Amino acid sequence: MAEEKRTLLELCGSVEHVTYHNDKNQYTVLDLATEAGVVTVVGMFPFVSEGEELRVYGTWQSHPSFGDQFKAETFDRARPATTAAMLKYLSSGAVKGVGPATARRIIDTFGDKALEVMENDPQRLAQIKGITQEKAQEIGEELRRAYGIRELMMFLGTYGVRPEETVLVWKQYGEASVACIQEDPYCLCGEGIDISFDIADAIAESMEKPRDDMGRVQAGILYVLRHNLNNGHTCLPADKLTRAAAQILSVGPDVVQDGIYTLCEGFHLAAEEIDGQEFLFLQKQHASESYIAARMLAMLSMAPNAIPGAEEKIAAIEREQGIRYAQKQKEAIQHALEQGILILTGGPGTGKTTTLNAIIRLLQEAGERVFLAAPTGRAAKRMSEVTGEEAKTIHRLLQVDWDEKDNPVFTRNERNPLECDCLVVDELSMVDAYVFESLLRALPFSCRLVLVGDNDQLPSVGAGNVLGDLIASGLFPTVQLKEIFRQSQESLIVMSAHRIVEGKLPDLRRHDSDFFFLPQEDPKKAAQLIVSLCSVRLPRSYGYSSVTDIQVLCPGRKGELGTVELNKHLREAINPPARGKAEAKINGALFRLGDKVMQIRNDYNLPWAKEDGTAGEGVFNGDMGVITEIDKPGGAIHVRIDDKDVVYDFERASNELEPAYAVTVHKSQGNEFPAVVIPVLDPPRQLCYRNLLYTGVTRAKQLLILVGRRGVIDAMVENNRKTKRYTGLKWFLQNRRRGDKMLCLFWKECYP
């Protein structure tokens, strides 16, 4: 740090005013009173308050709207030294429970010893009128908390730990944070913090911790398993885990195996022999998949009473609506009425919606309360449109809340179940093990469960392969709709999607339908063609909106035909800069009025409001919207997401929003678009496979255009490698003896 300070400019002064502060990442705009005058300073300042003395190191920069600013890289702080500075500091609200009036009484009573008394002898505050012994203790704790977290941020900041990560450390360990880190730096890699192993290793090395220390080895093993949750795995084969951990730890496999044994003995890991091979789970994932298996087996064995007369009821709908259900559709409807669980799968045009509407209608006519849910806002909205019934996101249905550490929890659970007789879940392929477990915990025991999805699409972003494992178990009534109805046979999109699933090349020669292939060998020319299609040709020929109707779907993010580069070109063509059109550049990210944007992570506590006065919280990964306002003085960006208005502060926007003129196929799951354009020229090898192409194709409702090389399409169709996921759910379900054991445990848990 000393070397850094010598190369940067230095400013000293007291904090005059805090203009803006982001609690999540600690980005701050403040006025610093220096000897040369008041200076605007921007940077990461954890828990800074008016009255504090700062020594700031950084550089001058010129902001197009706000003029000259000092951008802080690092800083030192001193506690307020004078009574005037202390009064200003305490009056600013820096210490919870202390306002201007209380601050004045504390300063009048203790003078320049006020902060020392508050920190070390807070009981003395009780001699001040209006402060009880209890409140005095609370004030002391708040001051120590404020000082502690600031010092922690300064300590961890030298190792590259971000402020928002430091806050997570404090929430986990509180005042003992530094002591915990000094004793075990690898606690930073734990669940709920998830700082990179390299950073924890660097801290350990600075403390001269031995590299073969068993604590380090165990931390490395756990880190590999947690890291692989991001790749969808709920477990790993023991040999793969051993090799990966040995590599990041630079130790021998025997050392790793000793660590695995110790972790299993301490119940940090769970081991299972699956198909003759040992697999290792984190306890949370093991418990989650075990619970899903137990609950599903319980529901299978305790199905609700069958609704009689299914055949007659189906025939009545056929007569009333003048339709004929295919045999598989009738089978699905009958299963839903007569059994507790139904899994309904099928590709586009196979009549899933028609079948689902019949199921919902007949269950409602039988007096059952039917709830509908989907994993994303777009999917829920589409479900509502095709069924005529209200559908909610799973998170909204389960009423997400937050615990004392700001972790999301669902208020609907075993103790507060949903008041429904049947739950229908659409797009189940997108639902991970944790969310599905949470859904099951919220169901009454007598509830029916109808699970709808397409197993040929990409799996969930989160860990698990719920739909695939449930089907593969062979234990649950499953109906796969394969017959393509006549009206859908007229769609080349539908027919092409089914050919892709079957491993056949779609017809790329036709140019008179809803499916087009435009050959292009040069990436730059392909990018130009895509921009022209989205900005000019398709809007002119079909009347599509470039922003709301047309979506570019890319296999990956990188390269000339990845989302990053294409978004730049598409934005300049579709939404170019203009006089009077507001825009803001935040931490290198550009936002412009009218831009199409996507939420890139779940934000459970982000508020939203609708025009009808409805309000709520939660915006989720994959949600798309349009920027409707950029409020520079207020540091806010307003986004319209479907029918919801969401306000982001600048820092939140830079962390959670990305341009969405082009998005990856993975990010598009659960969405449908009138027109889709897919570049297929030089995708990364690891993304050149069948179900990625199939997922992209099935996002198009009216028009699909592939731009690129025929050979790439051939390769993707021929590569039937589905995204490999290591999971235990299928095995838990099929292992009957263990399933019976889990069932007993399940009953004990629910009915102690």
PDB file of N, CA and C in Angstrom, residues 609-690:
ATOM      1  N   ALA A 609     -42.950  -1.640  -8.597  1.00  0.00           N
ATOM      2  CA  ALA A 609     -44.324  -1.161  -8.472  1.00  0.00           C
ATOM      3  C   ALA A 609     -45.006  -1.249  -9.828  1.00  0.00           C
ATOM      4  N   LYS A 610     -46.329  -1.437  -9.813  1.00  0.00           N
ATOM      5  CA  LYS A 610     -47.134  -1.458 -11.024  1.00  0.00           C
ATOM      6  C   LYS A 610     -48.026  -0.231 -11.067  1.00  0.00           C
ATOM      7  N   GLU A 611     -48.552   0.052 -12.268  1.00  0.00           N
ATOM      8  CA  GLU A 611     -49.394   1.230 -12.422  1.00  0.00           C
ATOM      9  C   GLU A 611     -50.680   1.137 -11.606  1.00  0.00           C
ATOM     10  N   ASP A 612     -51.143  -0.104 -11.326  1.00  0.00           N
ATOM     11  CA  ASP A 612     -52.373  -0.262 -10.555  1.00  0.00           C
ATOM     12  C   ASP A 612     -52.152  -0.123  -9.051  1.00  0.00           C
ATOM     13  N   GLY A 613     -50.936   0.233  -8.647  1.00  0.00           N
ATOM     14  CA  GLY A 613     -50.626   0.416  -7.241  1.00  0.00           C
ATOM     15  C   GLY A 613     -50.029  -0.799  -6.559  1.00  0.00           C
ATOM     16  N   THR A 614     -50.045  -1.945  -7.249  1.00  0.00           N
ATOM     17  CA  THR A 614     -49.433  -3.153  -6.688  1.00  0.00           C
ATOM     18  C   THR A 614     -47.928  -2.952  -6.549  1.00  0.00           C
ATOM     19  N   ALA A 615     -47.383  -3.393  -5.429  1.00  0.00           N
ATOM     20  CA  ALA A 615     -45.947  -3.265  -5.188  1.00  0.00           C
ATOM     21  C   ALA A 615     -45.413  -4.569  -4.621  1.00  0.00           C
ATOM     22  N   GLY A 616     -44.138  -4.760  -4.774  1.00  0.00           N
ATOM     23  CA  GLY A 616     -43.513  -5.965  -4.244  1.00  0.00           C
ATOM     24  C   GLY A 616     -42.006  -5.853  -4.319  1.00  0.00           C
ATOM     25  N   GLU A 617     -41.327  -6.943  -4.084  1.00  0.00           N
ATOM     26  CA  GLU A 617     -39.870  -6.992  -4.113  1.00  0.00           C
ATOM     27  C   GLU A 617     -39.416  -8.222  -4.874  1.00  0.00           C
ATOM     28  N   GLY A 618     -38.275  -8.099  -5.525  1.00  0.00           N
ATOM     29  CA  GLY A 618     -37.662  -9.235  -6.191  1.00  0.00           C
ATOM     30  C   GLY A 618     -37.642  -9.102  -7.695  1.00  0.00           C
ATOM     31  N   VAL A 619     -36.452  -9.012  -8.269  1.00  0.00           N
ATOM     32  CA  VAL A 619     -36.227  -9.054  -9.703  1.00  0.00           C
ATOM     33  C   VAL A 619     -35.191 -10.151  -9.930  1.00  0.00           C
ATOM     34  N   PHE A 620     -35.400 -10.977 -10.965  1.00  0.00           N
ATOM     35  CA  PHE A 620     -34.660 -12.219 -11.030  1.00  0.00           C
ATOM     36  C   PHE A 620     -33.831 -12.363 -12.299  1.00  0.00           C
ATOM     37  N   ASN A 621     -32.824 -13.190 -12.176  1.00  0.00           N
ATOM     38  CA  ASN A 621     -31.900 -13.478 -13.258  1.00  0.00           C
ATOM     39  C   ASN A 621     -32.667 -13.834 -14.541  1.00  0.00           C
ATOM     40  N   GLY A 622     -32.407 -13.077 -15.628  1.00  0.00           N
ATOM     41  CA  GLY A 622     -33.074 -13.327 -16.900  1.00  0.00           C
ATOM     42  C   GLY A 622     -34.230 -12.403 -17.207  1.00  0.00           C
ATOM     43  N   ASP A 623     -34.703 -11.635 -16.217  1.00  0.00           N
ATOM     44  CA  ASP A 623     -35.774 -10.673 -16.465  1.00  0.00           C
ATOM     45  C   ASP A 623     -35.269  -9.577 -17.409  1.00  0.00           C
ATOM     46  N   MET A 624     -36.099  -9.216 -18.410  1.00  0.00           N
ATOM     47  CA  MET A 624     -35.722  -8.203 -19.391  1.00  0.00           C
ATOM     48  C   MET A 624     -36.622  -6.989 -19.285  1.00  0.00           C
ATOM     49  N   GLY A 625     -36.060  -5.831 -19.622  1.00  0.00           N
ATOM     50  CA  GLY A 625     -36.845  -4.610 -19.613  1.00  0.00           C
ATOM     51  C   GLY A 625     -36.211  -3.532 -20.469  1.00  0.00           C
ATOM     52  N   VAL A 626     -36.802  -2.341 -20.411  1.00  0.00           N
ATOM     53  CA  VAL A 626     -36.342  -1.189 -21.189  1.00  0.00           C
ATOM     54  C   VAL A 626     -36.137  -0.015 -20.242  1.00  0.00           C
ATOM     55  N   ILE A 627     -35.023   0.705 -20.415  1.00  0.00           N
ATOM     56  CA  ILE A 627     -34.753   1.881 -19.587  1.00  0.00           C
ATOM     57  C   ILE A 627     -35.717   2.998 -19.972  1.00  0.00           C
ATOM     58  N   THR A 628     -36.495   3.464 -19.000  1.00  0.00           N
ATOM     59  CA  THR A 628     -37.489   4.506 -19.246  1.00  0.00           C
ATOM     60  C   THR A 628     -37.061   5.875 -18.733  1.00  0.00           C
ATOM     61  N   GLU A 629     -36.081   5.909 -17.839  1.00  0.00           N
ATOM     62  CA  GLU A 629     -35.615   7.192 -17.298  1.00  0.00           C
ATOM     63  C   GLU A 629     -34.221   7.023 -16.721  1.00  0.00           C
ATOM     64  N   ILE A 630     -33.369   8.026 -16.931  1.00  0.00           N
ATOM     65  CA  ILE A 630     -32.061   8.096 -16.283  1.00  0.00           C
ATOM     66  C   ILE A 630     -32.017   9.391 -15.487  1.00  0.00           C
ATOM     67  N   ASP A 631     -32.045   9.258 -14.178  1.00  0.00           N
ATOM     68  CA  ASP A 631     -32.063  10.401 -13.266  1.00  0.00           C
ATOM     69  C   ASP A 631     -30.646  10.625 -12.754  1.00  0.00           C
ATOM     70  N   LYS A 632     -29.895  11.479 -13.431  1.00  0.00           N
ATOM     71  CA  LYS A 632     -28.506  11.712 -13.032  1.00  0.00           C
ATOM     72  C   LYS A 632     -28.370  12.385 -11.679  1.00  0.00           C
ATOM     73  N   PRO A 633     -29.122  13.458 -11.411  1.00  0.00           N
ATOM     74  CA  PRO A 633     -28.991  14.072 -10.078  1.00  0.00           C
ATOM     75  C   PRO A 633     -29.320  13.098  -8.947  1.00  0.00           C
ATOM     76  N   GLY A 634     -30.300  12.237  -9.173  1.00  0.00           N
ATOM     77  CA  GLY A 634     -30.683  11.277  -8.146  1.00  0.00           C
ATOM     78  C   GLY A 634     -29.879   9.997  -8.190  1.00  0.00           C
ATOM     79  N   GLY A 635     -29.025   9.850  -9.212  1.00  0.00           N
ATOM     80  CA  GLY A 635     -28.203   8.647  -9.329  1.00  0.00           C
ATOM     81  C   GLY A 635     -29.029   7.389  -9.495  1.00  0.00           C
ATOM     82  N   ALA A 636     -30.091   7.463 -10.351  1.00  0.00           N
ATOM     83  CA  ALA A 636     -31.006   6.330 -10.479  1.00  0.00           C
ATOM     84  C   ALA A 636     -31.351   6.057 -11.941  1.00  0.00           C
ATOM     85  N   ILE A 637     -31.602   4.792 -12.234  1.00  0.00           N
ATOM     86  CA  ILE A 637     -32.055   4.350 -13.552  1.00  0.00           C
ATOM     87  C   ILE A 637     -33.386   3.622 -13.376  1.00  0.00           C
ATOM     88  N   HIS A 638     -34.401   4.054 -14.136  1.00  0.00           N
ATOM     89  CA  HIS A 638     -35.724   3.447 -14.078  1.00  0.00           C
ATOM     90  C   HIS A 638     -35.870   2.467 -15.238  1.00  0.00           C
ATOM     91  N   VAL A 639     -36.325   1.253 -14.924  1.00  0.00           N
ATOM     92  CA  VAL A 639     -36.472   0.204 -15.930  1.00  0.00           C
ATOM     93  C   VAL A 639     -37.884  -0.365 -15.877  1.00  0.00           C
ATOM     94  N   ARG A 640     -38.497  -0.515 -17.046  1.00  0.00           N
ATOM     95  CA  ARG A 640     -39.797  -1.164 -17.167  1.00  0.00           C
ATOM     96  C   ARG A 640     -39.582  -2.632 -17.506  1.00  0.00           C
ATOM     97  N   ILE A 641     -39.908  -3.521 -16.564  1.00  0.00           N
ATOM     98  CA  ILE A 641     -39.773  -4.969 -16.756  1.00  0.00           C
ATOM     99  C   ILE A 641     -41.176  -5.554 -16.795  1.00  0.00           C
ATOM    100  N   ASP A 642     -41.620  -5.954 -18.000  1.00  0.00           N
ATOM    101  CA  ASP A 642     -43.006  -6.375 -18.209  1.00  0.00           C
ATOM    102  C   ASP A 642     -43.924  -5.257 -17.743  1.00  0.00           C
ATOM    103  N   ASP A 643     -44.745  -5.479 -16.725  1.00  0.00           N
ATOM    104  CA  ASP A 643     -45.655  -4.438 -16.241  1.00  0.00           C
ATOM    105  C   ASP A 643     -45.185  -3.824 -14.929  1.00  0.00           C
ATOM    106  N   LYS A 644     -43.910  -4.027 -14.598  1.00  0.00           N
ATOM    107  CA  LYS A 644     -43.364  -3.528 -13.335  1.00  0.00           C
ATOM    108  C   LYS A 644     -42.347  -2.417 -13.597  1.00  0.00           C
ATOM    109  N   ASP A 645     -42.394  -1.381 -12.764  1.00  0.00           N
ATOM    110  CA  ASP A 645     -41.400  -0.312 -12.792  1.00  0.00           C
ATOM    111  C   ASP A 645     -40.395  -0.547 -11.670  1.00  0.00           C
ATOM    112  N   VAL A 646     -39.113  -0.603 -12.040  1.00  0.00           N
ATOM    113  CA  VAL A 646     -38.049  -0.899 -11.089  1.00  0.00           C
ATOM    114  C   VAL A 646     -37.042   0.240 -11.122  1.00  0.00           C
ATOM    115  N   VAL A 647     -36.607   0.694  -9.940  1.00  0.00           N
ATOM    116  CA  VAL A 647     -35.636   1.780  -9.844  1.00  0.00           C
ATOM    117  C   VAL A 647     -34.326   1.221  -9.289  1.00  0.00           C
ATOM    118  N   TYR A 648     -33.241   1.410 -10.056  1.00  0.00           N
ATOM    119  CA  TYR A 648     -31.904   0.989  -9.662  1.00  0.00           C
ATOM    120  C   TYR A 648     -31.066   2.215  -9.331  1.00  0.00           C
ATOM    121  N   ASP A 649     -30.320   2.182  -8.230  1.00  0.00           N
ATOM    122  CA  ASP A 649     -29.293   3.206  -8.083  1.00  0.00           C
ATOM    123  C   ASP A 649     -28.165   2.878  -9.054  1.00  0.00           C
ATOM    124  N   PHE A 650     -27.309   3.843  -9.318  1.00  0.00           N
ATOM    125  CA  PHE A 650     -26.287   3.669 -10.357  1.00  0.00           C
ATOM    126  C   PHE A 650     -25.402   2.447 -10.120  1.00  0.00           C
ATOM    127  N   GLU A 651     -24.965   2.268  -8.889  1.00  0.00           N
ATOM    128  CA  GLU A 651     -24.069   1.155  -8.611  1.00  0.00           C
ATOM    129  C   GLU A 651     -24.780  -0.183  -8.770  1.00  0.00           C
ATOM    130  N   ARG A 652     -26.013  -0.231  -8.342  1.00  0.00           N
ATOM    131  CA  ARG A 652     -26.793  -1.461  -8.487  1.00  0.00           C
ATOM    132  C   ARG A 652     -26.998  -1.793  -9.959  1.00  0.00           C
ATOM    133  N   ALA A 653     -27.267  -0.764 -10.739  1.00  0.00           N
ATOM    134  CA  ALA A 653     -27.450  -0.954 -12.177  1.00  0.00           C
ATOM    135  C   ALA A 653     -26.186  -1.508 -12.824  1.00  0.00           C
ATOM    136  N   SER A 654     -25.029  -0.964 -12.461  1.00  0.00           N
ATOM    137  CA  SER A 654     -23.779  -1.420 -13.067  1.00  0.00           C
ATOM    138  C   SER A 654     -23.450  -2.852 -12.677  1.00  0.00           C
ATOM    139  N   ASN A 655     -23.931  -3.309 -11.519  1.00  0.00           N
ATOM    140  CA  ASN A 655     -23.666  -4.663 -11.052  1.00  0.00           C
ATOM    141  C   ASN A 655     -24.696  -5.680 -11.526  1.00  0.00           C
ATOM    142  N   GLU A 656     -25.928  -5.227 -11.821  1.00  0.00           N
ATOM    143  CA  GLU A 656     -27.023  -6.172 -12.051  1.00  0.00           C
ATOM    144  C   GLU A 656     -27.658  -6.087 -13.430  1.00  0.00           C
ATOM    145  N   LEU A 657     -27.339  -5.077 -14.225  1.00  0.00           N
ATOM    146  CA  LEU A 657     -27.959  -4.919 -15.536  1.00  0.00           C
ATOM    147  C   LEU A 657     -26.923  -5.023 -16.652  1.00  0.00           C
ATOM    148  N   GLU A 658     -27.316  -5.663 -17.742  1.00  0.00           N
ATOM    149  CA  GLU A 658     -26.494  -5.740 -18.943  1.00  0.00           C
ATOM    150  C   GLU A 658     -27.353  -5.436 -20.161  1.00  0.00           C
ATOM    151  N   PRO A 659     -26.737  -4.918 -21.249  1.00  0.00           N
ATOM    152  CA  PRO A 659     -27.500  -4.760 -22.491  1.00  0.00           C
ATOM    153  C   PRO A 659     -28.074  -6.097 -22.935  1.00  0.00           C
ATOM    154  N   ALA A 660     -29.275  -6.076 -23.515  1.00  0.00           N
ATOM    155  CA  ALA A 660     -29.962  -7.329 -23.835  1.00  0.00           C
ATOM    156  C   ALA A 660     -30.455  -7.386 -25.276  1.00  0.00           C
ATOM    157  N   TYR A 661     -29.870  -6.586 -26.156  1.00  0.00           N
ATOM    158  CA  TYR A 661     -30.199  -6.737 -27.564  1.00  0.00           C
ATOM    159  C   TYR A 661     -29.770  -8.137 -28.025  1.00  0.00           C
ATOM    160  N   ALA A 662     -28.657  -8.589 -27.480  1.00  0.00           N
ATOM    161  CA  ALA A 662     -28.188  -9.960 -27.686  1.00  0.00           C
ATOM    162  C   ALA A 662     -27.937 -10.587 -26.327  1.00  0.00           C
ATOM    163  N   VAL A 663     -28.449 -11.792 -26.105  1.00  0.00           N
ATOM    164  CA  VAL A 663     -28.224 -12.521 -24.860  1.00  0.00           C
ATOM    165  C   VAL A 663     -27.834 -13.951 -25.207  1.00  0.00           C
ATOM    166  N   THR A 664     -27.267 -14.657 -24.247  1.00  0.00           N
ATOM    167  CA  THR A 664     -26.920 -16.055 -24.489  1.00  0.00           C
ATOM    168  C   THR A 664     -28.181 -16.916 -24.501  1.00  0.00           C
ATOM    169  N   VAL A 665     -28.079 -18.054 -25.156  1.00  0.00           N
ATOM    170  CA  VAL A 665     -29.190 -19.005 -25.169  1.00  0.00           C
ATOM    171  C   VAL A 665     -29.542 -19.412 -23.740  1.00  0.00           C
ATOM    172  N   HIS A 666     -28.515 -19.602 -22.899  1.00  0.00           N
ATOM    173  CA  HIS A 666     -28.764 -19.983 -21.509  1.00  0.00           C
ATOM    174  C   HIS A 666     -29.630 -18.945 -20.797  1.00  0.00           C
ATOM    175  N   LYS A 667     -29.354 -17.664 -21.031  1.00  0.00           N
ATOM    176  CA  LYS A 667     -30.100 -16.599 -20.368  1.00  0.00           C
ATOM    177  C   LYS A 667     -31.519 -16.457 -20.906  1.00  0.00           C
ATOM    178  N   SER A 668     -31.781 -17.011 -22.091  1.00  0.00           N
ATOM    179  CA  SER A 668     -33.093 -16.842 -22.714  1.00  0.00           C
ATOM    180  C   SER A 668     -34.125 -17.851 -22.227  1.00  0.00           C
ATOM    181  N   GLN A 669     -33.708 -18.838 -21.459  1.00  0.00           N
ATOM    182  CA  GLN A 669     -34.634 -19.885 -21.019  1.00  0.00           C
ATOM    183  C   GLN A 669     -35.830 -19.300 -20.273  1.00  0.00           C
ATOM    184  N   GLY A 670     -36.986 -19.854 -20.575  1.00  0.00           N
ATOM    185  CA  GLY A 670     -38.214 -19.371 -19.959  1.00  0.00           C
ATOM    186  C   GLY A 670     -38.855 -18.221 -20.709  1.00  0.00           C
ATOM    187  N   ASN A 671     -38.159 -17.680 -21.695  1.00  0.00           N
ATOM    188  CA  ASN A 671     -38.677 -16.584 -22.501  1.00  0.00           C
ATOM    189  C   ASN A 671     -39.045 -17.070 -23.895  1.00  0.00           C
ATOM    190  N   GLU A 672     -39.966 -16.385 -24.546  1.00  0.00           N
ATOM    191  CA  GLU A 672     -40.274 -16.569 -25.955  1.00  0.00           C
ATOM    192  C   GLU A 672     -40.315 -15.204 -26.615  1.00  0.00           C
ATOM    193  N   PHE A 673     -39.951 -15.152 -27.894  1.00  0.00           N
ATOM    194  CA  PHE A 673     -39.882 -13.893 -28.600  1.00  0.00           C
ATOM    195  C   PHE A 673     -40.530 -14.053 -29.979  1.00  0.00           C
ATOM    196  N   PRO A 674     -41.206 -13.016 -30.486  1.00  0.00           N
ATOM    197  CA  PRO A 674     -41.786 -13.121 -31.827  1.00  0.00           C
ATOM    198  C   PRO A 674     -40.755 -13.496 -32.888  1.00  0.00           C
ATOM    199  N   ALA A 675     -39.572 -12.871 -32.837  1.00  0.00           N
ATOM    200  CA  ALA A 675     -38.527 -13.139 -33.833  1.00  0.00           C
ATOM    201  C   ALA A 675     -37.194 -13.371 -33.136  1.00  0.00           C
ATOM    202  N   VAL A 676     -36.482 -14.396 -33.576  1.00  0.00           N
ATOM    203  CA  VAL A 676     -35.187 -14.752 -32.992  1.00  0.00           C
ATOM    204  C   VAL A 676     -34.153 -14.875 -34.104  1.00  0.00           C
ATOM    205  N   VAL A 677     -32.973 -14.309 -33.868  1.00  0.00           N
ATOM    206  CA  VAL A 677     -31.836 -14.427 -34.777  1.00  0.00           C
ATOM    207  C   VAL A 677     -30.700 -15.099 -34.012  1.00  0.00           C
ATOM    208  N   ILE A 678     -30.149 -16.175 -34.569  1.00  0.00           N
ATOM    209  CA  ILE A 678     -29.094 -16.932 -33.896  1.00  0.00           C
ATOM    210  C   ILE A 678     -27.855 -17.005 -34.786  1.00  0.00           C
ATOM    211  N   PRO A 679     -26.703 -16.441 -34.340  1.00  0.00           N
ATOM    212  CA  PRO A 679     -25.459 -16.642 -35.085  1.00  0.00           C
ATOM    213  C   PRO A 679     -24.914 -18.049 -34.854  1.00  0.00           C
ATOM    214  N   VAL A 680     -24.591 -18.754 -35.932  1.00  0.00           N
ATOM    215  CA  VAL A 680     -24.028 -20.109 -35.837  1.00  0.00           C
ATOM    216  C   VAL A 680     -22.824 -20.176 -36.764  1.00  0.00           C
ATOM    217  N   LEU A 681     -21.759 -19.523 -36.357  1.00  0.00           N
ATOM    218  CA  LEU A 681     -20.566 -19.463 -37.202  1.00  0.00           C
ATOM    219  C   LEU A 681     -19.368 -20.123 -36.532  1.00  0.00           C
ATOM    220  N   ASP A 682     -18.924 -19.572 -35.433  1.00  0.00           N
ATOM    221  CA  ASP A 682     -17.772 -20.134 -34.727  1.00  0.00           C
ATOM    222  C   ASP A 682     -18.031 -20.196 -33.230  1.00  0.00           C
ATOM    223  N   PRO A 683     -19.032 -20.959 -32.775  1.00  0.00           N
ATOM    224  CA  PRO A 683     -19.271 -21.024 -31.337  1.00  0.00           C
ATOM    225  C   PRO A 683     -18.153 -21.772 -30.637  1.00  0.00           C
ATOM    226  N   PRO A 684     -17.913 -21.467 -29.352  1.00  0.00           N
ATOM    227  CA  PRO A 684     -16.928 -22.244 -28.593  1.00  0.00           C
ATOM    228  C   PRO A 684     -17.268 -23.726 -28.631  1.00  0.00           C
ATOM    229  N   ARG A 685     -16.224 -24.545 -28.704  1.00  0.00           N
ATOM    230  CA  ARG A 685     -16.432 -25.984 -28.830  1.00  0.00           C
ATOM    231  C   ARG A 685     -17.333 -26.531 -27.735  1.00  0.00           C
ATOM    232  N   GLN A 686     -17.148 -26.049 -26.518  1.00  0.00           N
ATOM    233  CA  GLN A 686     -17.927 -26.583 -25.394  1.00  0.00           C
ATOM    234  C   GLN A 686     -19.399 -26.199 -25.487  1.00  0.00           C
ATOM    235  N   LEU A 687     -19.761 -25.257 -26.385  1.00  0.00           N
ATOM    236  CA  LEU A 687     -21.150 -24.834 -26.549  1.00  0.00           C
ATOM    237  C   LEU A 687     -21.751 -25.320 -27.861  1.00  0.00           C
ATOM    238  N   CYS A 688     -21.048 -26.172 -28.547  1.00  0.00           N
ATOM    239  CA  CYS A 688     -21.507 -26.656 -29.853  1.00  0.00           C
ATOM    240  C   CYS A 688     -22.205 -28.004 -29.675  1.00  0.00           C
ATOM    241  N   TYR A 689     -23.439 -27.984 -29.153  1.00  0.00           N
ATOM    242  CA  TYR A 689     -24.142 -29.237 -28.929  1.00  0.00           C
ATOM    243  C   TYR A 689     -25.639 -29.064 -29.160  1.00  0.00           C
ATOM    244  N   ARG A 690     -26.329 -30.202 -29.271  1.00  0.00           N
ATOM    245  CA  ARG A 690     -27.695 -30.254 -29.788  1.00  0.00           C
ATOM    246  C   ARG A 690     -28.702 -29.512 -28.946  1.00  0.00           C
TER     247      ARG A 690
END
